[in-house]
Amino acid sequence: MTSRQALNRARELLANHKIEDASLEAELLLRHTLKIDRTQFYTEPDRMLTKQQEETYWQFVERRIKGEPSAYITGHREFFGLDFYVDKNALIPRPETELLVEQAIAHAGKYLNPLIVDVGTGCGNIAISLAARLPQAKIYAIDISEAALKVASRNCLKHQVADRVKLLVGNLLESATTPVDLIIANLPYVLTADVPQVNTSGFEPHLALDGGLDGMNVIKKLCLQAKDKLQPAGCLLLEIGVGQSKIVADFLQNLYPSANIVFMSDFNGIERVVCMTLPKH
Ligand SMILES: C[S@@+](CC[C@H](N)C(=O)[O-])C[C@H]1O[C@@H](n2cnc3c(N)ncnc32)[C@H](O)[C@@H]1O
């Protein structure tokens, strides 16, 4: 079978099973099987697949039909221009989280050698993107899941930032001993009842998404803990869910009456990032 024939057959199978973007997914899995890039793929459409390649490809297609996200099948997801290893122990990074990283980079410019903590690091996408862009920064990356930290560790090595990203297992900021300039967090904020709608495949870790009854459990705890962990003039940056900005703003303003609080919207116009800056003294 040629790669063109395999692609057409897989596209049809995926579409019949209501997999969105069947063409793209079929191509992604085939390129992963053949270990080739897009250019090679399109310049040699009639390349013959070996028996082994055919077998591997249909196994991948079968897994995709059963609902496994292609990022877990291929072990890759791009985030902030970098390639991250992902598996079922860590959430697949979402494009909207890039806004959080952009804001962190902008704020980090205020500090000489920024000390940063990324809470709920998952595969390490936020911490590692920051380390790549901010050579002067020292970053703690915390997660309560040891399995997720193993994924993050692999990515730190892959991107050669293991000397500046220190991985810590712990509940929110409990394992962070020194106050930092910047706390950045994309924590679980989905209402328990809504988790199945977000984790449509059922393959992503529940712990990464479930924010409790109103979605705010984990975020509120972090806001409280940040009291002892932020330097004067320090900054707390959080990713939040749809309709949560007012609740977070009121909660933070009560806890930190003199802080400045602003929101940033994502490409869908949803207030997605909250930024709280403490006064200098
Ligand atoms: C929404 S995922 C974000 C993963 C990654 N930072 C990203 O942006 O794709 C939330 C992460 O927070 C972690 N987490 C959940 N509760 C936590 C807690 N109490 N303390 C530390 N990490 C926690 C989960 O294990 C998960 O890796």
CSV table of C-alpha atoms and ligand atoms in Angstrom, one decimal:
chain,number,residue,atom,x,y,z
A,1,MET,CA,0.0,0.0,0.0
A,2,THR,CA,1.3,3.5,-0.8
A,3,SER,CA,1.2,6.4,1.7
A,4,ARG,CA,-1.5,8.1,-0.5
A,5,GLN,CA,-3.7,4.9,-0.3
A,6,ALA,CA,-3.1,4.6,3.4
A,7,LEU,CA,-3.9,8.2,4.0
A,8,ASN,CA,-7.2,8.1,2.0
A,9,ARG,CA,-8.3,4.9,3.8
A,10,ALA,CA,-7.5,6.3,7.3
A,11,ARG,CA,-9.2,9.6,6.5
A,12,GLU,CA,-12.3,7.8,5.6
A,13,LEU,CA,-12.2,5.6,8.7
A,14,LEU,CA,-11.7,8.6,11.0
A,15,ALA,CA,-14.4,10.6,9.4
A,16,ASN,CA,-16.8,7.7,9.6
A,17,HIS,CA,-16.1,7.6,13.4
A,18,LYS,CA,-16.9,11.4,13.6
A,19,ILE,CA,-13.3,12.3,14.4
A,20,GLU,CA,-12.9,16.1,13.7
A,21,ASP,CA,-10.2,17.2,11.2
A,22,ALA,CA,-10.0,13.6,9.9
A,23,SER,CA,-7.6,14.6,7.1
A,24,LEU,CA,-5.2,16.4,9.4
A,25,GLU,CA,-5.3,13.6,12.0
A,26,ALA,CA,-4.7,10.9,9.4
A,27,GLU,CA,-1.7,12.8,8.0
A,28,LEU,CA,-0.3,13.4,11.5
A,29,LEU,CA,-0.4,9.8,12.4
A,30,LEU,CA,1.0,8.7,9.1
A,31,ARG,CA,3.9,11.1,9.3
A,32,HIS,CA,4.6,9.9,12.9
A,33,THR,CA,4.6,6.3,11.6
A,34,LEU,CA,7.0,7.1,8.8
A,35,LYS,CA,9.0,9.5,10.9
A,36,ILE,CA,9.0,12.1,8.1
A,37,ASP,CA,8.2,15.8,7.9
A,38,ARG,CA,5.4,17.5,5.8
A,39,THR,CA,7.7,18.3,2.9
A,40,GLN,CA,8.9,14.7,2.6
A,41,PHE,CA,5.4,13.5,3.0
A,42,TYR,CA,4.0,15.5,0.1
A,43,THR,CA,7.0,15.1,-2.2
A,44,GLU,CA,6.7,11.3,-2.1
A,45,PRO,CA,3.0,10.5,-2.0
A,46,ASP,CA,3.5,7.1,-3.6
A,47,ARG,CA,6.2,5.8,-1.2
A,48,MET,CA,5.4,2.1,-0.3
A,49,LEU,CA,4.8,1.3,3.3
A,50,THR,CA,6.5,-1.7,4.8
A,51,LYS,CA,4.4,-4.4,6.4
A,52,GLN,CA,5.6,-3.2,9.8
A,53,GLN,CA,4.7,0.5,9.0
A,54,GLU,CA,1.2,-0.5,7.8
A,55,GLU,CA,0.6,-2.5,11.0
A,56,THR,CA,1.8,0.4,13.2
A,57,TYR,CA,-0.3,2.9,11.3
A,58,TRP,CA,-3.5,1.0,11.6
A,59,GLN,CA,-2.8,0.5,15.4
A,60,PHE,CA,-2.5,4.3,15.7
A,61,VAL,CA,-5.7,4.9,13.7
A,62,GLU,CA,-7.5,2.3,15.9
A,63,ARG,CA,-6.3,4.1,19.1
A,64,ARG,CA,-7.5,7.5,17.6
A,65,ILE,CA,-10.9,5.9,16.8
A,66,LYS,CA,-11.2,4.8,20.4
A,67,GLY,CA,-10.8,8.4,21.4
A,68,GLU,CA,-7.2,8.7,22.4
A,69,PRO,CA,-5.9,12.2,21.5
A,70,SER,CA,-3.2,12.2,18.8
A,71,ALA,CA,-0.9,14.1,21.1
A,72,TYR,CA,-0.8,11.0,23.4
A,73,ILE,CA,-0.4,8.7,20.5
A,74,THR,CA,2.5,10.6,18.9
A,75,GLY,CA,3.9,11.8,22.3
A,76,HIS,CA,4.2,15.4,20.9
A,77,ARG,CA,2.5,18.7,21.3
A,78,GLU,CA,3.7,22.1,20.2
A,79,PHE,CA,3.5,25.0,22.7
A,80,PHE,CA,5.0,28.5,22.5
A,81,GLY,CA,7.0,27.3,19.5
A,82,LEU,CA,8.6,24.4,21.3
A,83,ASP,CA,8.0,20.7,21.0
A,84,PHE,CA,6.9,19.0,24.3
A,85,TYR,CA,6.7,15.3,25.1
A,86,VAL,CA,3.3,14.4,26.5
A,87,ASP,CA,1.6,11.3,27.8
A,88,LYS,CA,-1.5,10.5,29.7
A,89,ASN,CA,0.1,11.6,33.0
A,90,ALA,CA,0.0,15.3,32.0
A,91,LEU,CA,-2.6,17.6,30.5
A,92,ILE,CA,-2.1,18.3,26.8
A,93,PRO,CA,-1.1,22.0,26.7
A,94,ARG,CA,-3.8,24.3,25.2
A,95,PRO,CA,-3.1,27.3,22.9
A,96,GLU,CA,-4.9,29.8,25.1
A,97,THR,CA,-2.2,29.2,27.8
A,98,GLU,CA,0.3,30.9,25.6
A,99,LEU,CA,-1.3,34.2,26.8
A,100,LEU,CA,-0.2,33.4,30.3
A,101,VAL,CA,3.4,32.8,29.2
A,102,GLU,CA,3.4,36.1,27.2
A,103,GLN,CA,2.2,38.0,30.2
A,104,ALA,CA,4.8,36.4,32.4
A,105,ILE,CA,7.6,37.3,30.0
A,106,ALA,CA,6.4,40.9,29.9
A,107,HIS,CA,6.3,41.1,33.8
A,108,ALA,CA,9.6,39.3,34.3
A,109,GLY,CA,11.3,42.2,32.6
A,110,LYS,CA,10.8,44.3,35.8
A,111,TYR,CA,13.1,42.1,37.8
A,112,LEU,CA,16.8,41.8,37.5
A,113,ASN,CA,17.2,38.0,38.0
A,114,PRO,CA,13.6,36.9,38.2
A,115,LEU,CA,12.7,34.2,40.7
A,116,ILE,CA,9.6,32.5,39.3
A,117,VAL,CA,7.3,29.6,40.5
A,118,ASP,CA,5.1,27.7,38.1
A,119,VAL,CA,2.4,26.0,40.1
A,120,GLY,CA,0.7,22.9,38.5
A,121,THR,CA,3.4,22.5,36.0
A,122,GLY,CA,2.1,19.4,34.3
A,123,CYS,CA,4.4,18.6,31.4
A,124,GLY,CA,6.4,21.7,32.2
A,125,ASN,CA,5.3,23.7,29.2
A,126,ILE,CA,5.0,27.0,31.0
A,127,ALA,CA,8.1,26.7,33.1
A,128,ILE,CA,10.3,25.5,30.2
A,129,SER,CA,8.9,28.2,27.8
A,130,LEU,CA,9.8,30.8,30.3
A,131,ALA,CA,13.3,29.3,30.9
A,132,ALA,CA,13.9,29.3,27.1
A,133,ARG,CA,13.0,33.0,26.8
A,134,LEU,CA,14.4,34.3,30.1
A,135,PRO,CA,18.0,33.2,30.5
A,136,GLN,CA,18.4,35.2,33.8
A,137,ALA,CA,15.4,33.5,35.4
A,138,LYS,CA,15.4,30.8,38.0
A,139,ILE,CA,12.2,28.8,38.0
A,140,TYR,CA,10.6,26.4,40.5
A,141,ALA,CA,8.0,24.1,38.8
A,142,ILE,CA,5.6,22.4,41.2
A,143,ASP,CA,3.0,19.7,40.8
A,144,ILE,CA,1.1,17.5,43.2
A,145,SER,CA,1.4,14.6,40.7
A,146,GLU,CA,4.7,12.8,40.7
A,147,ALA,CA,3.8,11.2,37.4
A,148,ALA,CA,3.3,14.6,35.7
A,149,LEU,CA,6.7,15.7,37.1
A,150,LYS,CA,8.3,12.7,35.4
A,151,VAL,CA,7.0,14.1,32.1
A,152,ALA,CA,8.2,17.6,33.0
A,153,SER,CA,11.6,16.2,33.8
A,154,ARG,CA,11.9,14.6,30.4
A,155,ASN,CA,11.0,17.9,28.8
A,156,CYS,CA,13.5,19.8,30.9
A,157,LEU,CA,16.3,17.5,29.6
A,158,LYS,CA,15.0,17.7,26.0
A,159,HIS,CA,15.1,21.6,26.1
A,160,GLN,CA,18.3,21.7,28.2
A,161,VAL,CA,17.0,23.8,31.0
A,162,ALA,CA,17.3,21.3,33.9
A,163,ASP,CA,19.8,23.6,35.5
A,164,ARG,CA,17.4,26.5,35.8
A,165,VAL,CA,14.0,24.7,36.3
A,166,LYS,CA,13.9,23.0,39.6
A,167,LEU,CA,11.0,20.4,39.8
A,168,LEU,CA,9.3,20.0,43.2
A,169,VAL,CA,6.5,17.7,44.2
A,170,GLY,CA,4.0,19.4,46.5
A,171,ASN,CA,0.6,20.8,47.2
A,172,LEU,CA,0.4,24.3,45.6
A,173,LEU,CA,3.1,26.5,47.2
A,174,GLU,CA,3.8,24.4,50.3
A,175,SER,CA,7.1,23.2,49.0
A,176,ALA,CA,8.3,26.7,47.9
A,177,THR,CA,10.5,27.9,50.7
A,178,THR,CA,11.6,31.4,49.5
A,179,PRO,CA,9.3,34.3,48.4
A,180,VAL,CA,9.4,34.8,44.6
A,181,ASP,CA,8.9,37.7,42.2
A,182,LEU,CA,6.4,35.9,40.0
A,183,ILE,CA,3.9,33.2,40.7
A,184,ILE,CA,2.3,31.8,37.5
A,185,ALA,CA,-0.3,29.1,37.5
A,186,ASN,CA,-2.6,27.2,35.2
A,187,LEU,CA,-4.4,25.2,37.8
A,188,PRO,CA,-7.6,23.1,37.5
A,189,TYR,CA,-10.6,25.5,37.2
A,190,VAL,CA,-13.3,23.4,35.5
A,191,LEU,CA,-16.4,22.8,37.5
A,192,THR,CA,-16.6,19.1,38.6
A,193,ALA,CA,-19.9,18.7,36.7
A,194,ASP,CA,-18.3,20.0,33.5
A,195,VAL,CA,-15.1,17.9,33.5
A,196,PRO,CA,-16.5,15.3,31.1
A,197,GLN,CA,-17.3,18.1,28.5
A,198,VAL,CA,-13.7,19.3,28.7
A,199,ASN,CA,-12.0,15.9,29.0
A,200,THR,CA,-14.0,14.6,26.0
A,201,SER,CA,-11.6,11.7,25.3
A,202,GLY,CA,-11.5,10.7,29.0
A,203,PHE,CA,-7.8,10.2,28.6
A,204,GLU,CA,-6.5,13.3,30.3
A,205,PRO,CA,-5.8,13.3,34.1
A,206,HIS,CA,-8.9,14.3,36.1
A,207,LEU,CA,-6.7,15.9,38.7
A,208,ALA,CA,-5.5,18.4,36.0
A,209,LEU,CA,-9.0,19.7,35.3
A,210,ASP,CA,-11.3,19.3,38.3
A,211,GLY,CA,-11.6,22.6,40.2
A,212,GLY,CA,-14.4,21.5,42.6
A,213,LEU,CA,-18.0,22.4,42.7
A,214,ASP,CA,-17.6,26.0,41.5
A,215,GLY,CA,-14.3,25.4,39.8
A,216,MET,CA,-12.5,27.8,42.2
A,217,ASN,CA,-11.3,25.4,44.9
A,218,VAL,CA,-7.6,25.1,43.9
A,219,ILE,CA,-7.2,28.7,42.7
A,220,LYS,CA,-8.7,30.2,45.9
A,221,LYS,CA,-6.2,28.1,48.0
A,222,LEU,CA,-3.3,29.3,45.9
A,223,CYS,CA,-4.4,33.0,46.3
A,224,LEU,CA,-4.4,32.4,50.1
A,225,GLN,CA,-1.0,30.7,50.1
A,226,ALA,CA,0.5,33.4,47.9
A,227,LYS,CA,0.4,35.9,50.9
A,228,ASP,CA,3.7,34.6,52.3
A,229,LYS,CA,5.3,33.6,49.0
A,230,LEU,CA,5.3,36.8,47.0
A,231,GLN,CA,8.0,39.5,47.3
A,232,PRO,CA,6.9,43.2,47.5
A,233,ALA,CA,6.2,44.4,43.9
A,234,GLY,CA,5.7,40.7,43.1
A,235,CYS,CA,3.1,39.5,40.6
A,236,LEU,CA,0.6,36.7,40.6
A,237,LEU,CA,-0.6,35.5,37.1
A,238,LEU,CA,-3.4,33.0,36.9
A,239,GLU,CA,-5.3,31.3,34.0
A,240,ILE,CA,-9.0,31.2,34.7
A,241,GLY,CA,-12.1,29.8,33.1
A,242,VAL,CA,-15.1,31.4,31.4
A,243,GLY,CA,-17.0,33.7,33.7
A,244,GLN,CA,-14.6,33.4,36.6
A,245,SER,CA,-13.0,36.8,36.4
A,246,LYS,CA,-15.3,38.7,38.8
A,247,ILE,CA,-15.2,35.9,41.4
A,248,VAL,CA,-11.3,35.9,41.3
A,249,ALA,CA,-11.1,39.7,41.3
A,250,ASP,CA,-13.3,40.1,44.4
A,251,PHE,CA,-11.5,37.3,46.2
A,252,LEU,CA,-8.1,38.8,45.5
A,253,GLN,CA,-9.1,42.4,46.3
A,254,ASN,CA,-10.4,41.2,49.7
A,255,LEU,CA,-7.1,39.5,50.4
A,256,TYR,CA,-4.8,42.1,49.0
A,257,PRO,CA,-6.6,45.5,49.2
A,258,SER,CA,-3.6,47.5,47.9
A,259,ALA,CA,-2.9,45.3,44.9
A,260,ASN,CA,-3.5,46.2,41.3
A,261,ILE,CA,-5.6,43.7,39.5
A,262,VAL,CA,-6.1,43.5,35.7
A,263,PHE,CA,-7.4,40.9,33.2
A,264,MET,CA,-6.3,39.9,29.7
A,265,SER,CA,-8.6,38.3,27.1
A,266,ASP,CA,-7.7,35.4,24.9
A,267,PHE,CA,-8.2,35.2,21.1
A,268,ASN,CA,-11.9,34.3,21.7
A,269,GLY,CA,-12.5,37.5,23.8
A,270,ILE,CA,-12.7,35.5,27.0
A,271,GLU,CA,-11.1,37.0,30.1
A,272,ARG,CA,-8.5,34.3,30.5
A,273,VAL,CA,-5.6,35.7,32.5
A,274,VAL,CA,-5.7,37.6,35.8
A,275,CYS,CA,-2.6,39.6,36.8
A,276,MET,CA,-2.3,40.9,40.4
A,277,THR,CA,0.7,43.1,41.2
A,278,LEU,CA,1.6,44.0,44.8
A,279,PRO,CA,2.8,47.4,45.8
A,280,LYS,CA,6.5,48.0,46.3
A,281,HIS,CA,6.3,48.4,50.1
B,1,LIG,C1,-4.7,22.5,34.1
B,1,LIG,S1,-3.3,21.5,34.4
B,1,LIG,C2,-2.0,22.6,33.7
B,1,LIG,C3,-0.8,21.9,33.2
B,1,LIG,C4,0.2,22.8,32.5
B,1,LIG,N1,0.7,23.8,33.4
B,1,LIG,C5,-0.4,23.5,31.3
B,1,LIG,O1,-0.6,24.7,31.3
B,1,LIG,O2,-0.8,22.8,30.4
B,1,LIG,C6,-3.2,21.6,36.1
B,1,LIG,C7,-2.0,20.9,36.8
B,1,LIG,O3,-2.1,21.2,38.2
B,1,LIG,C8,-1.7,20.1,39.0
B,1,LIG,N2,-2.4,20.2,40.3
B,1,LIG,C9,-3.7,20.0,40.6
B,1,LIG,N3,-3.8,20.3,41.9
B,1,LIG,C10,-2.6,20.7,42.4
B,1,LIG,C11,-2.2,21.1,43.7
B,1,LIG,N4,-3.0,21.2,44.8
B,1,LIG,N5,-0.9,21.4,43.9
B,1,LIG,C12,0.0,21.4,42.8
B,1,LIG,N6,-0.4,21.0,41.6
B,1,LIG,C13,-1.7,20.7,41.4
B,1,LIG,C14,-2.2,18.9,38.1
B,1,LIG,O4,-1.6,17.7,38.5
B,1,LIG,C15,-2.0,19.4,36.7
B,1,LIG,O5,-0.7,19.0,36.3
